[in-house]
Amino acid sequence: MANVDAAFGFVPIRHMSGNAPRTNQYTITSGLAENIFKGDLCIITSGGVVTPHTAGEANNIGVFNGVSFTAADGSFVFSEYWPTGTVATDIVAFIYDCPYTVFKAQSAGSPAQTNIANCCDVVAGAGSTLNGQSGFELSGTMAAGIASCKILSLYDAPDNAFGANAIMEVTINEHLLGTNIAGI
């Protein structure tokens, strides 16, 4: 059975300590002109705010899991994603920010057993404004060099196998809170 090509971002599945994955709180700039979807890999800017990861960035803080804010009309909002251009106050972004959180993510390539412990970057696919789900996936290029994610294993599911669009278990390798990463 072939793997389904349906990117869904990064989904936390466990923490290497055995504890449950948890989020911490960050902020987003009011009016940020970018969508941030549940499951998007995010960075911290030099201004101390969250934005989505783009190619080649190493200051990853973690994976977005929703946001709460006070809208311009005074109403309280919790959303699975940050809608582009939202003007708000009291913005709280929930981020899985521990470098030892293990995520499942689909590969844009064809991983094999020989790719275990390799690294790969991410591809920022379009998310859904209907359900707030990310379109991020792992790059199809996997190698020994340093990159955004470290491949741990094939995700154990009956409908998942090595090959095109395999779902892999990964950690964030180039993590701002990890070792060997410069400050911003």
PDB file of C-alpha atoms in Angstrom:
ATOM      1  CA  MET A   1       0.000   0.000   0.000  1.00  0.00           C
ATOM      2  CA  ALA A   2       1.443   3.394  -0.971  1.00  0.00           C
ATOM      3  CA  ASN A   3       1.769   6.176   1.598  1.00  0.00           C
ATOM      4  CA  VAL A   4      -0.709   9.027   1.180  1.00  0.00           C
ATOM      5  CA  ASP A   5       0.715  12.387   0.092  1.00  0.00           C
ATOM      6  CA  ALA A   6      -0.989  14.680   2.617  1.00  0.00           C
ATOM      7  CA  ALA A   7       1.367  16.945   4.579  1.00  0.00           C
ATOM      8  CA  PHE A   8       0.063  17.831   8.058  1.00  0.00           C
ATOM      9  CA  GLY A   9       2.913  19.674   9.742  1.00  0.00           C
ATOM     10  CA  PHE A  10       4.598  18.536  12.947  1.00  0.00           C
ATOM     11  CA  VAL A  11       2.516  16.612  15.487  1.00  0.00           C
ATOM     12  CA  PRO A  12       3.989  15.964  18.955  1.00  0.00           C
ATOM     13  CA  ILE A  13       3.920  12.264  19.805  1.00  0.00           C
ATOM     14  CA  ARG A  14       6.119  12.001  22.907  1.00  0.00           C
ATOM     15  CA  HIS A  15       8.924  13.527  24.921  1.00  0.00           C
ATOM     16  CA  MET A  16      12.229  11.684  25.209  1.00  0.00           C
ATOM     17  CA  SER A  17      11.976  11.861  29.038  1.00  0.00           C
ATOM     18  CA  GLY A  18       8.759   9.851  28.975  1.00  0.00           C
ATOM     19  CA  ASN A  19       6.691  12.848  30.064  1.00  0.00           C
ATOM     20  CA  ALA A  20       3.902  14.309  27.958  1.00  0.00           C
ATOM     21  CA  PRO A  21       4.875  17.064  25.477  1.00  0.00           C
ATOM     22  CA  ARG A  22       3.948  20.522  26.787  1.00  0.00           C
ATOM     23  CA  THR A  23       3.713  24.003  25.347  1.00  0.00           C
ATOM     24  CA  ASN A  24       5.089  27.282  26.618  1.00  0.00           C
ATOM     25  CA  GLN A  25       3.827  30.773  25.896  1.00  0.00           C
ATOM     26  CA  TYR A  26       5.297  33.269  23.442  1.00  0.00           C
ATOM     27  CA  THR A  27       3.942  36.288  21.592  1.00  0.00           C
ATOM     28  CA  ILE A  28       3.218  37.273  18.013  1.00  0.00           C
ATOM     29  CA  THR A  29       3.428  40.827  16.690  1.00  0.00           C
ATOM     30  CA  SER A  30      -0.021  42.355  16.299  1.00  0.00           C
ATOM     31  CA  GLY A  31      -0.753  42.704  12.589  1.00  0.00           C
ATOM     32  CA  LEU A  32       1.834  40.065  11.564  1.00  0.00           C
ATOM     33  CA  ALA A  33       1.236  39.586   7.836  1.00  0.00           C
ATOM     34  CA  GLU A  34       1.766  35.814   7.815  1.00  0.00           C
ATOM     35  CA  ASN A  35      -0.474  32.897   8.704  1.00  0.00           C
ATOM     36  CA  ILE A  36       0.896  30.538  11.359  1.00  0.00           C
ATOM     37  CA  PHE A  37      -0.809  27.144  11.362  1.00  0.00           C
ATOM     38  CA  LYS A  38      -1.035  24.407  13.996  1.00  0.00           C
ATOM     39  CA  GLY A  39       1.990  22.201  13.311  1.00  0.00           C
ATOM     40  CA  ASP A  40       4.170  24.916  11.713  1.00  0.00           C
ATOM     41  CA  LEU A  41       7.812  25.038  12.750  1.00  0.00           C
ATOM     42  CA  CYS A  42       8.455  28.512  14.202  1.00  0.00           C
ATOM     43  CA  ILE A  43      11.400  30.756  14.945  1.00  0.00           C
ATOM     44  CA  ILE A  44      12.020  33.572  17.394  1.00  0.00           C
ATOM     45  CA  THR A  45      13.046  36.836  15.767  1.00  0.00           C
ATOM     46  CA  SER A  46      15.603  39.253  17.208  1.00  0.00           C
ATOM     47  CA  GLY A  47      12.549  41.197  18.453  1.00  0.00           C
ATOM     48  CA  GLY A  48      11.571  38.226  20.642  1.00  0.00           C
ATOM     49  CA  VAL A  49       8.396  37.303  18.741  1.00  0.00           C
ATOM     50  CA  VAL A  50       7.267  34.149  16.934  1.00  0.00           C
ATOM     51  CA  THR A  51       7.079  33.863  13.136  1.00  0.00           C
ATOM     52  CA  PRO A  52       6.932  30.799  10.866  1.00  0.00           C
ATOM     53  CA  HIS A  53      10.175  29.086   9.856  1.00  0.00           C
ATOM     54  CA  THR A  54      11.451  29.721   6.346  1.00  0.00           C
ATOM     55  CA  ALA A  55      14.226  27.895   4.492  1.00  0.00           C
ATOM     56  CA  GLY A  56      17.666  27.942   6.057  1.00  0.00           C
ATOM     57  CA  GLU A  57      16.789  29.326   9.494  1.00  0.00           C
ATOM     58  CA  ALA A  58      18.471  27.808  12.540  1.00  0.00           C
ATOM     59  CA  ASN A  59      16.831  29.780  15.388  1.00  0.00           C
ATOM     60  CA  ASN A  60      13.851  27.409  15.607  1.00  0.00           C
ATOM     61  CA  ILE A  61      11.930  27.661  18.872  1.00  0.00           C
ATOM     62  CA  GLY A  62       9.422  24.879  18.293  1.00  0.00           C
ATOM     63  CA  VAL A  63       6.055  23.960  16.844  1.00  0.00           C
ATOM     64  CA  PHE A  64       2.956  26.164  16.915  1.00  0.00           C
ATOM     65  CA  ASN A  65      -0.105  24.753  18.707  1.00  0.00           C
ATOM     66  CA  GLY A  66      -2.607  27.615  18.589  1.00  0.00           C
ATOM     67  CA  VAL A  67      -3.015  31.165  19.852  1.00  0.00           C
ATOM     68  CA  SER A  68      -5.265  33.199  22.116  1.00  0.00           C
ATOM     69  CA  PHE A  69      -5.753  36.950  21.907  1.00  0.00           C
ATOM     70  CA  THR A  70      -8.107  39.855  22.487  1.00  0.00           C
ATOM     71  CA  ALA A  71      -9.485  40.910  19.114  1.00  0.00           C
ATOM     72  CA  ALA A  72      -9.871  44.536  18.028  1.00  0.00           C
ATOM     73  CA  ASP A  73     -13.600  44.367  18.952  1.00  0.00           C
ATOM     74  CA  GLY A  74     -12.714  43.331  22.536  1.00  0.00           C
ATOM     75  CA  SER A  75     -13.701  39.664  22.212  1.00  0.00           C
ATOM     76  CA  PHE A  76     -11.472  36.843  23.463  1.00  0.00           C
ATOM     77  CA  VAL A  77     -10.376  34.449  20.706  1.00  0.00           C
ATOM     78  CA  PHE A  78      -8.669  31.054  20.735  1.00  0.00           C
ATOM     79  CA  SER A  79      -7.629  29.899  17.280  1.00  0.00           C
ATOM     80  CA  GLU A  80      -5.885  26.851  15.846  1.00  0.00           C
ATOM     81  CA  TYR A  81      -3.946  29.268  13.621  1.00  0.00           C
ATOM     82  CA  TRP A  82      -2.855  32.908  13.473  1.00  0.00           C
ATOM     83  CA  PRO A  83      -4.746  34.611  10.624  1.00  0.00           C
ATOM     84  CA  THR A  84      -2.518  36.938   8.620  1.00  0.00           C
ATOM     85  CA  GLY A  85      -2.842  40.629   9.483  1.00  0.00           C
ATOM     86  CA  THR A  86      -4.775  40.093  12.737  1.00  0.00           C
ATOM     87  CA  VAL A  87      -4.701  43.183  14.931  1.00  0.00           C
ATOM     88  CA  ALA A  88      -4.971  42.146  18.582  1.00  0.00           C
ATOM     89  CA  THR A  89      -3.695  42.551  22.132  1.00  0.00           C
ATOM     90  CA  ASP A  90      -2.856  40.027  24.874  1.00  0.00           C
ATOM     91  CA  ILE A  91      -1.469  37.658  22.221  1.00  0.00           C
ATOM     92  CA  VAL A  92      -0.347  34.275  23.579  1.00  0.00           C
ATOM     93  CA  ALA A  93       1.115  31.743  21.142  1.00  0.00           C
ATOM     94  CA  PHE A  94       1.390  28.172  22.443  1.00  0.00           C
ATOM     95  CA  ILE A  95       4.617  26.504  21.263  1.00  0.00           C
ATOM     96  CA  TYR A  96       6.016  23.014  21.842  1.00  0.00           C
ATOM     97  CA  ASP A  97       9.491  24.367  22.595  1.00  0.00           C
ATOM     98  CA  CYS A  98      11.497  21.569  24.184  1.00  0.00           C
ATOM     99  CA  PRO A  99      14.311  20.266  21.940  1.00  0.00           C
ATOM    100  CA  TYR A 100      13.579  16.736  23.238  1.00  0.00           C
ATOM    101  CA  THR A 101       9.994  16.627  21.977  1.00  0.00           C
ATOM    102  CA  VAL A 102       9.527  13.983  19.283  1.00  0.00           C
ATOM    103  CA  PHE A 103       7.225  14.867  16.385  1.00  0.00           C
ATOM    104  CA  LYS A 104       5.773  12.919  13.491  1.00  0.00           C
ATOM    105  CA  ALA A 105       5.921  14.581  10.084  1.00  0.00           C
ATOM    106  CA  GLN A 106       5.519  13.469   6.482  1.00  0.00           C
ATOM    107  CA  SER A 107       8.521  13.430   4.171  1.00  0.00           C
ATOM    108  CA  ALA A 108       8.455  15.086   0.754  1.00  0.00           C
ATOM    109  CA  GLY A 109      10.949  12.428  -0.335  1.00  0.00           C
ATOM    110  CA  SER A 110      11.376   8.671  -0.062  1.00  0.00           C
ATOM    111  CA  PRO A 111      13.076   7.885   3.256  1.00  0.00           C
ATOM    112  CA  ALA A 112      14.746   4.523   3.775  1.00  0.00           C
ATOM    113  CA  GLN A 113      16.153   2.698   6.805  1.00  0.00           C
ATOM    114  CA  THR A 114      19.563   4.168   5.883  1.00  0.00           C
ATOM    115  CA  ASN A 115      18.212   7.688   6.611  1.00  0.00           C
ATOM    116  CA  ILE A 116      17.769   7.017  10.335  1.00  0.00           C
ATOM    117  CA  ALA A 117      19.954   9.540  12.260  1.00  0.00           C
ATOM    118  CA  ASN A 118      20.322  11.729   9.141  1.00  0.00           C
ATOM    119  CA  CYS A 119      19.169  15.340   9.151  1.00  0.00           C
ATOM    120  CA  CYS A 120      16.807  17.169   6.816  1.00  0.00           C
ATOM    121  CA  ASP A 121      15.344  20.621   6.369  1.00  0.00           C
ATOM    122  CA  VAL A 122      11.636  21.395   6.133  1.00  0.00           C
ATOM    123  CA  VAL A 123       9.342  22.483   3.329  1.00  0.00           C
ATOM    124  CA  ALA A 124       6.818  25.158   4.300  1.00  0.00           C
ATOM    125  CA  GLY A 125       3.662  24.053   2.516  1.00  0.00           C
ATOM    126  CA  ALA A 126       0.389  25.988   2.568  1.00  0.00           C
ATOM    127  CA  GLY A 127      -1.770  25.399   5.623  1.00  0.00           C
ATOM    128  CA  SER A 128      -5.569  25.310   5.788  1.00  0.00           C
ATOM    129  CA  THR A 129      -7.579  28.335   6.897  1.00  0.00           C
ATOM    130  CA  LEU A 130     -10.582  25.967   7.235  1.00  0.00           C
ATOM    131  CA  ASN A 131      -9.147  23.725   9.960  1.00  0.00           C
ATOM    132  CA  GLY A 132      -5.926  25.580  10.909  1.00  0.00           C
ATOM    133  CA  GLN A 133      -3.689  22.604  10.043  1.00  0.00           C
ATOM    134  CA  SER A 134      -0.138  23.107   8.796  1.00  0.00           C
ATOM    135  CA  GLY A 135       1.139  22.092   5.378  1.00  0.00           C
ATOM    136  CA  PHE A 136       4.773  21.755   6.523  1.00  0.00           C
ATOM    137  CA  GLU A 137       6.654  18.557   5.704  1.00  0.00           C
ATOM    138  CA  LEU A 138      10.198  17.205   5.848  1.00  0.00           C
ATOM    139  CA  SER A 139      12.478  17.876   2.899  1.00  0.00           C
ATOM    140  CA  GLY A 140      13.201  14.917   0.661  1.00  0.00           C
ATOM    141  CA  THR A 141      16.934  15.599   0.984  1.00  0.00           C
ATOM    142  CA  MET A 142      18.332  13.670   3.955  1.00  0.00           C
ATOM    143  CA  ALA A 143      22.030  13.552   4.797  1.00  0.00           C
ATOM    144  CA  ALA A 144      24.627  13.508   7.557  1.00  0.00           C
ATOM    145  CA  GLY A 145      25.091  17.308   7.507  1.00  0.00           C
ATOM    146  CA  ILE A 146      23.422  19.705   9.953  1.00  0.00           C
ATOM    147  CA  ALA A 147      19.837  20.630   9.083  1.00  0.00           C
ATOM    148  CA  SER A 148      16.551  21.595  10.778  1.00  0.00           C
ATOM    149  CA  CYS A 149      15.402  18.109  11.859  1.00  0.00           C
ATOM    150  CA  LYS A 150      17.021  14.875  13.045  1.00  0.00           C
ATOM    151  CA  ILE A 151      15.348  11.688  11.786  1.00  0.00           C
ATOM    152  CA  LEU A 152      14.810   9.156  14.597  1.00  0.00           C
ATOM    153  CA  SER A 153      12.676   6.437  13.034  1.00  0.00           C
ATOM    154  CA  LEU A 154       9.786   5.489  10.822  1.00  0.00           C
ATOM    155  CA  TYR A 155       6.492   6.339  12.556  1.00  0.00           C
ATOM    156  CA  ASP A 156       4.831   3.075  13.569  1.00  0.00           C
ATOM    157  CA  ALA A 157       1.428   2.899  11.878  1.00  0.00           C
ATOM    158  CA  PRO A 158      -0.154   0.139   9.772  1.00  0.00           C
ATOM    159  CA  ASP A 159      -0.570   2.432   6.752  1.00  0.00           C
ATOM    160  CA  ASN A 160       2.986   3.818   6.845  1.00  0.00           C
ATOM    161  CA  ALA A 161       6.119   2.340   5.250  1.00  0.00           C
ATOM    162  CA  PHE A 162       9.545   3.488   4.099  1.00  0.00           C
ATOM    163  CA  GLY A 163       9.297   5.070   0.655  1.00  0.00           C
ATOM    164  CA  ALA A 164       7.564   8.050  -0.926  1.00  0.00           C
ATOM    165  CA  ASN A 165       5.724  10.289   1.586  1.00  0.00           C
ATOM    166  CA  ALA A 166       6.664   8.184   4.613  1.00  0.00           C
ATOM    167  CA  ILE A 167       5.804   9.604   8.017  1.00  0.00           C
ATOM    168  CA  MET A 168       8.936   9.889  10.141  1.00  0.00           C
ATOM    169  CA  GLU A 169       9.664  10.574  13.805  1.00  0.00           C
ATOM    170  CA  VAL A 170      11.957  13.583  14.241  1.00  0.00           C
ATOM    171  CA  THR A 171      13.297  16.093  16.721  1.00  0.00           C
ATOM    172  CA  ILE A 172      14.152  19.698  15.939  1.00  0.00           C
ATOM    173  CA  ASN A 173      17.899  19.564  15.393  1.00  0.00           C
ATOM    174  CA  GLU A 174      18.622  23.285  14.879  1.00  0.00           C
ATOM    175  CA  HIS A 175      16.786  24.375  18.033  1.00  0.00           C
ATOM    176  CA  LEU A 176      17.405  27.701  19.766  1.00  0.00           C
ATOM    177  CA  LEU A 177      17.247  25.969  23.164  1.00  0.00           C
ATOM    178  CA  GLY A 178      19.504  23.100  22.060  1.00  0.00           C
ATOM    179  CA  THR A 179      23.271  22.857  22.189  1.00  0.00           C
ATOM    180  CA  ASN A 180      25.663  24.358  19.658  1.00  0.00           C
ATOM    181  CA  ILE A 181      23.214  27.011  18.419  1.00  0.00           C
ATOM    182  CA  ALA A 182      24.152  30.696  18.553  1.00  0.00           C
ATOM    183  CA  GLY A 183      21.827  33.252  20.153  1.00  0.00           C
ATOM    184  CA  ILE A 184      19.840  35.680  18.042  1.00  0.00           C
TER     185      ILE A 184
END
